[in-house]
Amino acid sequence: MSGEYGELGVDKERLKEVGIELDKSKRSGVYLQEDQDAKTFSSFFEGVEVMSIKQAMEKYDWVKDYFWKILRKDQDEFTRMADTEDVNGYFIRSLPGAKVEIPVEACLYLKKVEKQRVHNIVIAEEGSELNIISSCTSHPGVAGMHIGISEFFVKKNAKLSFTMIHSWDTTIEVRPRTAIKVEEGGTFISNYILLNPVKLVQTYPTAYVEKDGAVIFNSVIVALEGSVVDSGSRAVLMGENSRAEIISRTISKGGKIIARGHIIGDAPEVKGHLECKGLMLSESGLIDAIPELEARYPNVELSHEAAIGKIAEEEIFYLMSRGLSRDEAISAIVRGFMEIEIKGLPEALQEAIRRTIEMAERDLL
């Protein structure tokens, strides 16, 4: 599988930017889609299935029951756009009890079409563990729109970690629509990374968490000049003792960011924390933090903190007094700001995140 970039007609460097390797020695499965066509998909581990959604619908009659189960076709104009016969996407499923530690790799590549329509289904069956690194990117010079519908199902006592890295261009508009159902005792971890320029991203995934379940949303977002990013996460804690954590780090260097977060305590004894921190690196640009907490029972525990500002001169001075140049000091502060401790994430995914952040620093500073 490694070395097939050229054969597949995709840009090798673009894929590297988003952590895609197409190397079966480092992945438990791969999926690559160009526009509406699934170019390659394979599973290298017997406990996981990887295929196109079209193939999954042909193989399993029950897959249709997961289609539009936690998202509505008529939610907005973009969900309606995605409800077409040519829609494609990935189907990834860990089998009951399987422990898939090595990540599955999935890439959605926009090359020619004006609108790429995608519908993904991911299922972590009961008692299983599944790790996915999913990347979306576009061919250099292409203008268009990516409409991505994704529905995640985390069954009883299962664990799913999903790391999404976006690398678009100033000509691309991105409209993901995502929902997650976490059953009793399940855990869903989402890591969203956006460090490159983009015309527009609008995303607001919602997780519905049942008894003793947990959801964690982490995001690192950079908006350069000309980029507009409207991003957030919502957790509906609908089962007793369910938990949610939403942590975002945003940086504006001339771009506009709306950072949203919403936790709804809709059951007794639930806990949730929302944290949004923003860093302004230029005189232009905008960061708007909108945290929301909603308690529907008296015995819930919800909290939030939000802070936006620029790099403090005393922090720079302190690091310079330790022997760093001013540029090195600023770089160290920004790198530390973007690093979020993600508990329980496999080293392969941690490394992909670190590599992506390091590559972005050259353009940021």
CSV table of C-alpha atoms in Angstrom, one decimal:
chain,number,residue,atom,x,y,z
A,1,MET,CA,0.0,0.0,0.0
A,2,SER,CA,2.9,2.4,0.7
A,3,GLY,CA,4.2,4.2,-2.3
A,4,GLU,CA,0.9,4.3,-4.1
A,5,TYR,CA,0.3,8.1,-3.9
A,6,GLY,CA,1.2,8.6,-7.6
A,7,GLU,CA,-0.8,5.7,-8.8
A,8,LEU,CA,-3.9,7.2,-7.0
A,9,GLY,CA,-3.4,10.6,-8.6
A,10,VAL,CA,-3.2,12.5,-5.3
A,11,ASP,CA,-0.7,15.0,-4.1
A,12,LYS,CA,1.8,13.3,-1.7
A,13,GLU,CA,2.8,16.4,0.2
A,14,ARG,CA,-0.9,17.4,0.8
A,15,LEU,CA,-1.5,14.0,2.4
A,16,LYS,CA,1.6,14.2,4.5
A,17,GLU,CA,0.3,17.6,5.9
A,18,VAL,CA,-2.7,15.8,7.4
A,19,GLY,CA,-0.9,12.8,8.7
A,20,ILE,CA,-1.9,10.4,5.9
A,21,GLU,CA,0.7,7.7,5.2
A,22,LEU,CA,-1.1,4.9,3.3
A,23,ASP,CA,1.3,2.5,5.0
A,24,LYS,CA,-0.2,-0.8,6.2
A,25,SER,CA,2.6,-1.3,8.6
A,26,LYS,CA,1.5,1.7,10.6
A,27,ARG,CA,-2.3,1.4,10.2
A,28,SER,CA,-5.0,-1.2,10.9
A,29,GLY,CA,-7.0,0.0,7.8
A,30,VAL,CA,-7.1,2.7,5.2
A,31,TYR,CA,-9.7,4.5,3.1
A,32,LEU,CA,-9.0,7.1,0.4
A,33,GLN,CA,-11.8,8.9,-1.5
A,34,GLU,CA,-11.2,11.3,-4.3
A,35,ASP,CA,-14.3,13.5,-5.0
A,36,GLN,CA,-17.1,11.0,-5.1
A,37,ASP,CA,-15.0,7.9,-5.8
A,38,ALA,CA,-13.5,5.5,-3.3
A,39,LYS,CA,-10.0,5.0,-4.7
A,40,THR,CA,-8.7,2.5,-2.2
A,41,PHE,CA,-9.9,0.9,1.1
A,42,SER,CA,-8.5,-2.1,3.0
A,43,SER,CA,-8.5,-3.6,6.5
A,44,PHE,CA,-5.3,-5.1,7.9
A,45,PHE,CA,-6.8,-6.2,11.2
A,46,GLU,CA,-9.5,-8.9,11.5
A,47,GLY,CA,-11.3,-6.9,14.2
A,48,VAL,CA,-12.1,-3.9,12.0
A,49,GLU,CA,-14.1,-3.4,8.8
A,50,VAL,CA,-13.2,-0.6,6.3
A,51,MET,CA,-15.1,0.0,3.1
A,52,SER,CA,-17.0,2.6,1.2
A,53,ILE,CA,-20.5,3.3,2.4
A,54,LYS,CA,-21.8,2.1,-1.0
A,55,GLN,CA,-20.2,-1.3,-0.5
A,56,ALA,CA,-21.4,-1.5,3.1
A,57,MET,CA,-25.0,-0.9,1.9
A,58,GLU,CA,-24.6,-3.7,-0.5
A,59,LYS,CA,-23.0,-6.1,2.0
A,60,TYR,CA,-25.2,-5.4,5.0
A,61,ASP,CA,-28.9,-4.8,4.7
A,62,TRP,CA,-29.0,-3.3,8.2
A,63,VAL,CA,-26.6,-0.4,7.4
A,64,LYS,CA,-29.6,1.5,6.0
A,65,ASP,CA,-30.9,1.7,9.6
A,66,TYR,CA,-27.9,3.8,10.6
A,67,PHE,CA,-28.3,6.2,7.6
A,68,TRP,CA,-29.8,9.5,8.9
A,69,LYS,CA,-30.5,8.0,12.3
A,70,ILE,CA,-29.1,10.8,14.4
A,71,LEU,CA,-29.0,13.5,11.8
A,72,ARG,CA,-31.9,14.9,9.8
A,73,LYS,CA,-32.0,15.1,6.1
A,74,ASP,CA,-33.9,18.4,6.4
A,75,GLN,CA,-31.6,19.9,9.1
A,76,ASP,CA,-30.4,22.6,6.7
A,77,GLU,CA,-29.7,23.3,3.0
A,78,PHE,CA,-26.4,21.4,3.3
A,79,THR,CA,-27.8,18.2,4.7
A,80,ARG,CA,-30.3,18.3,1.9
A,81,MET,CA,-27.5,18.8,-0.7
A,82,ALA,CA,-25.8,15.6,0.7
A,83,ASP,CA,-28.9,13.5,0.2
A,84,THR,CA,-28.1,12.4,-3.4
A,85,GLU,CA,-27.6,9.2,-5.2
A,86,ASP,CA,-23.9,9.9,-5.9
A,87,VAL,CA,-23.1,10.4,-2.2
A,88,ASN,CA,-20.2,8.3,-0.9
A,89,GLY,CA,-18.1,8.1,2.2
A,90,TYR,CA,-16.4,5.6,4.5
A,91,PHE,CA,-17.9,2.8,6.6
A,92,ILE,CA,-15.7,1.9,9.6
A,93,ARG,CA,-16.7,-0.7,12.2
A,94,SER,CA,-14.9,-2.4,15.0
A,95,LEU,CA,-16.3,-5.8,15.9
A,96,PRO,CA,-17.7,-6.6,19.3
A,97,GLY,CA,-14.8,-6.9,21.9
A,98,ALA,CA,-12.1,-6.0,19.3
A,99,LYS,CA,-9.2,-3.8,20.6
A,100,VAL,CA,-8.1,-1.8,17.5
A,101,GLU,CA,-5.2,0.2,19.0
A,102,ILE,CA,-3.3,0.9,15.7
A,103,PRO,CA,-5.4,3.6,14.0
A,104,VAL,CA,-7.5,3.3,10.9
A,105,GLU,CA,-6.7,6.0,8.4
A,106,ALA,CA,-9.4,7.7,6.3
A,107,CYS,CA,-8.8,10.6,3.8
A,108,LEU,CA,-11.4,12.6,1.8
A,109,TYR,CA,-9.7,14.4,-1.1
A,110,LEU,CA,-11.4,17.1,-3.1
A,111,LYS,CA,-9.7,17.2,-6.5
A,112,LYS,CA,-12.1,18.4,-9.3
A,113,VAL,CA,-15.8,18.5,-8.3
A,114,GLU,CA,-17.6,21.7,-7.4
A,115,LYS,CA,-19.3,20.0,-4.4
A,116,GLN,CA,-17.9,16.9,-2.7
A,117,ARG,CA,-20.8,15.1,-0.9
A,118,VAL,CA,-19.9,12.6,1.8
A,119,HIS,CA,-21.8,10.5,4.2
A,120,ASN,CA,-19.7,8.5,6.8
A,121,ILE,CA,-20.9,5.9,9.2
A,122,VAL,CA,-18.6,4.7,12.1
A,123,ILE,CA,-19.7,2.0,14.6
A,124,ALA,CA,-17.7,0.9,17.6
A,125,GLU,CA,-19.5,-2.3,18.6
A,126,GLU,CA,-20.1,-3.3,22.3
A,127,GLY,CA,-16.9,-3.6,24.3
A,128,SER,CA,-14.6,-2.6,21.4
A,129,GLU,CA,-11.9,0.0,21.1
A,130,LEU,CA,-11.4,1.9,17.8
A,131,ASN,CA,-8.9,4.7,16.9
A,132,ILE,CA,-9.3,6.7,13.6
A,133,ILE,CA,-7.3,9.4,12.0
A,134,SER,CA,-9.4,11.1,9.4
A,135,SER,CA,-8.1,13.8,7.2
A,136,CYS,CA,-9.7,16.1,4.7
A,137,THR,CA,-7.8,18.1,2.1
A,138,SER,CA,-8.0,19.5,-1.4
A,139,HIS,CA,-5.8,19.5,-4.5
A,140,PRO,CA,-3.8,22.7,-4.9
A,141,GLY,CA,-5.6,25.4,-6.9
A,142,VAL,CA,-9.1,23.8,-6.7
A,143,ALA,CA,-12.1,25.8,-5.7
A,144,GLY,CA,-15.2,24.1,-4.3
A,145,MET,CA,-17.2,22.9,-1.3
A,146,HIS,CA,-17.0,19.9,1.0
A,147,ILE,CA,-20.2,18.7,2.6
A,148,GLY,CA,-19.5,16.0,5.1
A,149,ILE,CA,-22.2,14.1,6.9
A,150,SER,CA,-20.9,11.8,9.7
A,151,GLU,CA,-22.8,9.7,12.1
A,152,PHE,CA,-20.9,7.9,15.0
A,153,PHE,CA,-22.3,5.1,17.1
A,154,VAL,CA,-20.4,4.1,20.3
A,155,LYS,CA,-22.1,1.0,21.7
A,156,LYS,CA,-22.2,-0.1,25.3
A,157,ASN,CA,-18.8,0.0,27.1
A,158,ALA,CA,-17.0,0.8,23.8
A,159,LYS,CA,-14.4,3.5,23.2
A,160,LEU,CA,-13.9,5.5,20.0
A,161,SER,CA,-11.2,8.1,19.5
A,162,PHE,CA,-11.5,10.2,16.3
A,163,THR,CA,-8.8,12.6,15.2
A,164,MET,CA,-9.7,14.9,12.3
A,165,ILE,CA,-7.1,17.1,10.6
A,166,HIS,CA,-8.2,19.6,8.0
A,167,SER,CA,-5.9,21.2,5.4
A,168,TRP,CA,-7.8,23.2,2.8
A,169,ASP,CA,-7.2,26.3,0.8
A,170,THR,CA,-8.6,29.8,0.6
A,171,THR,CA,-10.9,28.7,-2.2
A,172,ILE,CA,-12.6,25.9,-0.2
A,173,GLU,CA,-15.9,26.1,1.8
A,174,VAL,CA,-16.4,23.3,4.4
A,175,ARG,CA,-19.7,22.3,5.9
A,176,PRO,CA,-19.4,19.2,8.1
A,177,ARG,CA,-22.6,18.0,9.9
A,178,THR,CA,-21.8,15.5,12.6
A,179,ALA,CA,-23.7,13.6,15.4
A,180,ILE,CA,-22.6,11.0,17.9
A,181,LYS,CA,-24.6,8.6,20.0
A,182,VAL,CA,-22.7,7.2,23.0
A,183,GLU,CA,-24.5,4.3,24.8
A,184,GLU,CA,-24.2,3.2,28.4
A,185,GLY,CA,-20.6,3.2,29.6
A,186,GLY,CA,-19.2,4.3,26.2
A,187,THR,CA,-16.5,6.9,25.5
A,188,PHE,CA,-16.1,9.1,22.5
A,189,ILE,CA,-13.0,11.3,22.1
A,190,SER,CA,-12.8,13.9,19.3
A,191,ASN,CA,-9.7,15.8,18.3
A,192,TYR,CA,-10.1,18.5,15.7
A,193,ILE,CA,-7.1,20.2,14.1
A,194,LEU,CA,-7.3,23.1,11.6
A,195,LEU,CA,-4.0,25.0,11.1
A,196,ASN,CA,-4.0,26.0,7.4
A,197,PRO,CA,-5.9,28.7,5.5
A,198,VAL,CA,-9.5,28.1,4.4
A,199,LYS,CA,-12.3,30.2,3.0
A,200,LEU,CA,-14.9,29.0,5.5
A,201,VAL,CA,-15.5,26.2,8.0
A,202,GLN,CA,-18.8,25.8,9.8
A,203,THR,CA,-19.0,22.8,12.1
A,204,TYR,CA,-20.9,22.0,15.3
A,205,PRO,CA,-20.9,18.3,16.2
A,206,THR,CA,-23.5,17.1,18.8
A,207,ALA,CA,-23.0,14.1,21.1
A,208,TYR,CA,-25.9,12.4,22.9
A,209,VAL,CA,-24.5,10.6,25.9
A,210,GLU,CA,-26.3,7.9,27.8
A,211,LYS,CA,-25.8,6.6,31.4
A,212,ASP,CA,-22.2,6.5,32.6
A,213,GLY,CA,-21.0,7.5,29.2
A,214,ALA,CA,-18.4,10.2,28.4
A,215,VAL,CA,-17.5,12.5,25.6
A,216,ILE,CA,-14.4,14.7,25.2
A,217,PHE,CA,-14.0,17.3,22.4
A,218,ASN,CA,-10.5,18.8,21.9
A,219,SER,CA,-9.8,21.4,19.2
A,220,VAL,CA,-6.9,23.4,18.0
A,221,ILE,CA,-7.8,26.0,15.4
A,222,VAL,CA,-5.7,28.7,13.6
A,223,ALA,CA,-7.4,31.3,11.4
A,224,LEU,CA,-5.1,33.2,9.0
A,225,GLU,CA,-6.1,36.3,7.2
A,226,GLY,CA,-9.1,35.7,5.0
A,227,SER,CA,-10.3,32.6,6.9
A,228,VAL,CA,-13.6,32.3,8.7
A,229,VAL,CA,-14.0,29.5,11.1
A,230,ASP,CA,-17.3,28.9,12.9
A,231,SER,CA,-16.6,25.9,15.1
A,232,GLY,CA,-18.0,24.4,18.2
A,233,SER,CA,-19.2,21.3,20.0
A,234,ARG,CA,-22.3,20.3,21.9
A,235,ALA,CA,-22.9,17.6,24.4
A,236,VAL,CA,-26.3,16.5,25.6
A,237,LEU,CA,-25.9,14.6,28.8
A,238,MET,CA,-29.1,12.5,28.7
A,239,GLY,CA,-28.1,9.7,31.1
A,240,GLU,CA,-27.3,9.6,34.8
A,241,ASN,CA,-23.6,10.0,35.7
A,242,SER,CA,-22.7,10.9,32.1
A,243,ARG,CA,-19.8,13.3,31.6
A,244,ALA,CA,-18.6,15.9,29.0
A,245,GLU,CA,-15.4,17.9,28.5
A,246,ILE,CA,-15.0,20.5,25.7
A,247,ILE,CA,-11.6,22.2,25.4
A,248,SER,CA,-10.7,24.5,22.6
A,249,ARG,CA,-7.5,26.5,21.7
A,250,THR,CA,-8.0,29.1,19.0
A,251,ILE,CA,-5.4,31.5,17.4
A,252,SER,CA,-6.3,34.4,15.1
A,253,LYS,CA,-3.6,35.9,12.8
A,254,GLY,CA,-6.0,38.0,10.8
A,255,GLY,CA,-8.8,35.5,10.5
A,256,LYS,CA,-12.3,35.3,12.1
A,257,ILE,CA,-13.1,32.6,14.7
A,258,ILE,CA,-16.4,31.9,16.4
A,259,ALA,CA,-15.7,29.3,19.1
A,260,ARG,CA,-18.9,27.8,20.4
A,261,GLY,CA,-19.5,25.3,23.2
A,262,HIS,CA,-22.7,24.0,24.7
A,263,ILE,CA,-23.3,21.4,27.5
A,264,ILE,CA,-26.8,20.4,28.4
A,265,GLY,CA,-27.3,18.6,31.7
A,266,ASP,CA,-30.5,16.6,31.0
A,267,ALA,CA,-30.1,13.9,33.7
A,268,PRO,CA,-29.2,13.8,37.4
A,269,GLU,CA,-25.6,13.6,38.6
A,270,VAL,CA,-24.0,14.6,35.3
A,271,LYS,CA,-20.8,16.6,35.1
A,272,GLY,CA,-19.5,18.9,32.3
A,273,HIS,CA,-16.7,21.3,31.8
A,274,LEU,CA,-16.2,23.8,28.9
A,275,GLU,CA,-12.9,25.6,28.4
A,276,CYS,CA,-12.2,28.1,25.6
A,277,LYS,CA,-8.9,30.0,25.3
A,278,GLY,CA,-8.0,32.3,22.4
A,279,LEU,CA,-4.8,34.0,21.3
A,280,MET,CA,-4.6,37.1,19.1
A,281,LEU,CA,-1.4,37.3,17.0
A,282,SER,CA,-2.2,40.3,14.9
A,283,GLU,CA,-4.0,43.6,15.2
A,284,SER,CA,-6.7,42.4,12.7
A,285,GLY,CA,-8.9,39.4,13.1
A,286,LEU,CA,-11.5,38.3,15.6
A,287,ILE,CA,-12.1,35.6,18.2
A,288,ASP,CA,-15.6,35.4,19.6
A,289,ALA,CA,-16.1,32.8,22.4
A,290,ILE,CA,-19.6,31.7,23.1
A,291,PRO,CA,-19.8,29.2,26.0
A,292,GLU,CA,-23.3,27.9,27.0
A,293,LEU,CA,-24.3,25.7,30.0
A,294,GLU,CA,-27.8,24.5,30.4
A,295,ALA,CA,-29.0,22.6,33.5
A,296,ARG,CA,-32.3,20.8,33.5
A,297,TYR,CA,-31.8,19.1,36.9
A,298,PRO,CA,-30.8,20.6,40.2
A,299,ASN,CA,-28.1,18.1,41.0
A,300,VAL,CA,-25.8,18.6,38.0
A,301,GLU,CA,-22.3,20.0,37.9
A,302,LEU,CA,-21.4,22.2,35.0
A,303,SER,CA,-18.6,24.7,34.7
A,304,HIS,CA,-16.9,26.9,32.0
A,305,GLU,CA,-13.9,29.2,31.6
A,306,ALA,CA,-13.1,31.4,28.7
A,307,ALA,CA,-10.1,33.8,28.0
A,308,ILE,CA,-8.9,35.7,25.0
A,309,GLY,CA,-5.9,37.9,24.7
A,310,LYS,CA,-2.4,38.4,23.2
A,311,ILE,CA,1.0,37.1,24.3
A,312,ALA,CA,2.1,38.9,27.5
A,313,GLU,CA,5.4,40.8,27.2
A,314,GLU,CA,6.5,39.5,30.6
A,315,GLU,CA,6.2,35.9,29.3
A,316,ILE,CA,8.4,36.8,26.3
A,317,PHE,CA,10.9,38.7,28.6
A,318,TYR,CA,11.1,35.7,31.0
A,319,LEU,CA,12.0,33.3,28.2
A,320,MET,CA,14.5,35.7,26.7
A,321,SER,CA,16.2,36.0,30.1
A,322,ARG,CA,16.6,32.2,29.9
A,323,GLY,CA,18.6,32.5,26.7
A,324,LEU,CA,16.0,32.4,23.9
A,325,SER,CA,15.7,35.0,21.1
A,326,ARG,CA,12.4,36.9,20.9
A,327,ASP,CA,11.2,34.8,18.0
A,328,GLU,CA,12.2,31.6,19.8
A,329,ALA,CA,10.3,32.8,22.9
A,330,ILE,CA,7.2,33.6,20.9
A,331,SER,CA,7.4,30.3,19.1
A,332,ALA,CA,7.7,28.4,22.4
A,333,ILE,CA,4.7,30.2,23.9
A,334,VAL,CA,2.5,29.5,20.8
A,335,ARG,CA,3.6,25.9,20.7
A,336,GLY,CA,2.7,25.4,24.4
A,337,PHE,CA,-0.6,27.2,23.9
A,338,MET,CA,-1.6,24.8,21.0
A,339,GLU,CA,-0.7,21.6,22.9
A,340,ILE,CA,-3.6,20.0,24.6
A,341,GLU,CA,-3.0,17.0,26.8
A,342,ILE,CA,-5.2,14.3,25.3
A,343,LYS,CA,-5.5,11.4,27.7
A,344,GLY,CA,-5.7,7.9,26.4
A,345,LEU,CA,-4.7,8.7,22.8
A,346,PRO,CA,-2.4,6.2,21.0
A,347,GLU,CA,1.1,7.4,20.4
A,348,ALA,CA,0.6,7.2,16.6
A,349,LEU,CA,-2.2,9.8,16.8
A,350,GLN,CA,-0.3,12.0,19.3
A,351,GLU,CA,2.7,12.0,16.8
A,352,ALA,CA,0.4,13.0,13.9
A,353,ILE,CA,-0.9,15.9,15.9
A,354,ARG,CA,2.5,17.1,17.0
A,355,ARG,CA,3.8,16.8,13.4
A,356,THR,CA,0.9,18.8,12.1
A,357,ILE,CA,1.4,21.6,14.6
A,358,GLU,CA,5.1,21.8,13.9
A,359,MET,CA,4.5,22.1,10.2
A,360,ALA,CA,2.1,25.0,10.8
A,361,GLU,CA,4.5,27.0,12.9
A,362,ARG,CA,6.5,28.1,9.8
A,363,ASP,CA,3.5,30.0,8.4
A,364,LEU,CA,2.2,31.2,11.8
A,365,LEU,CA,5.3,33.0,13.2
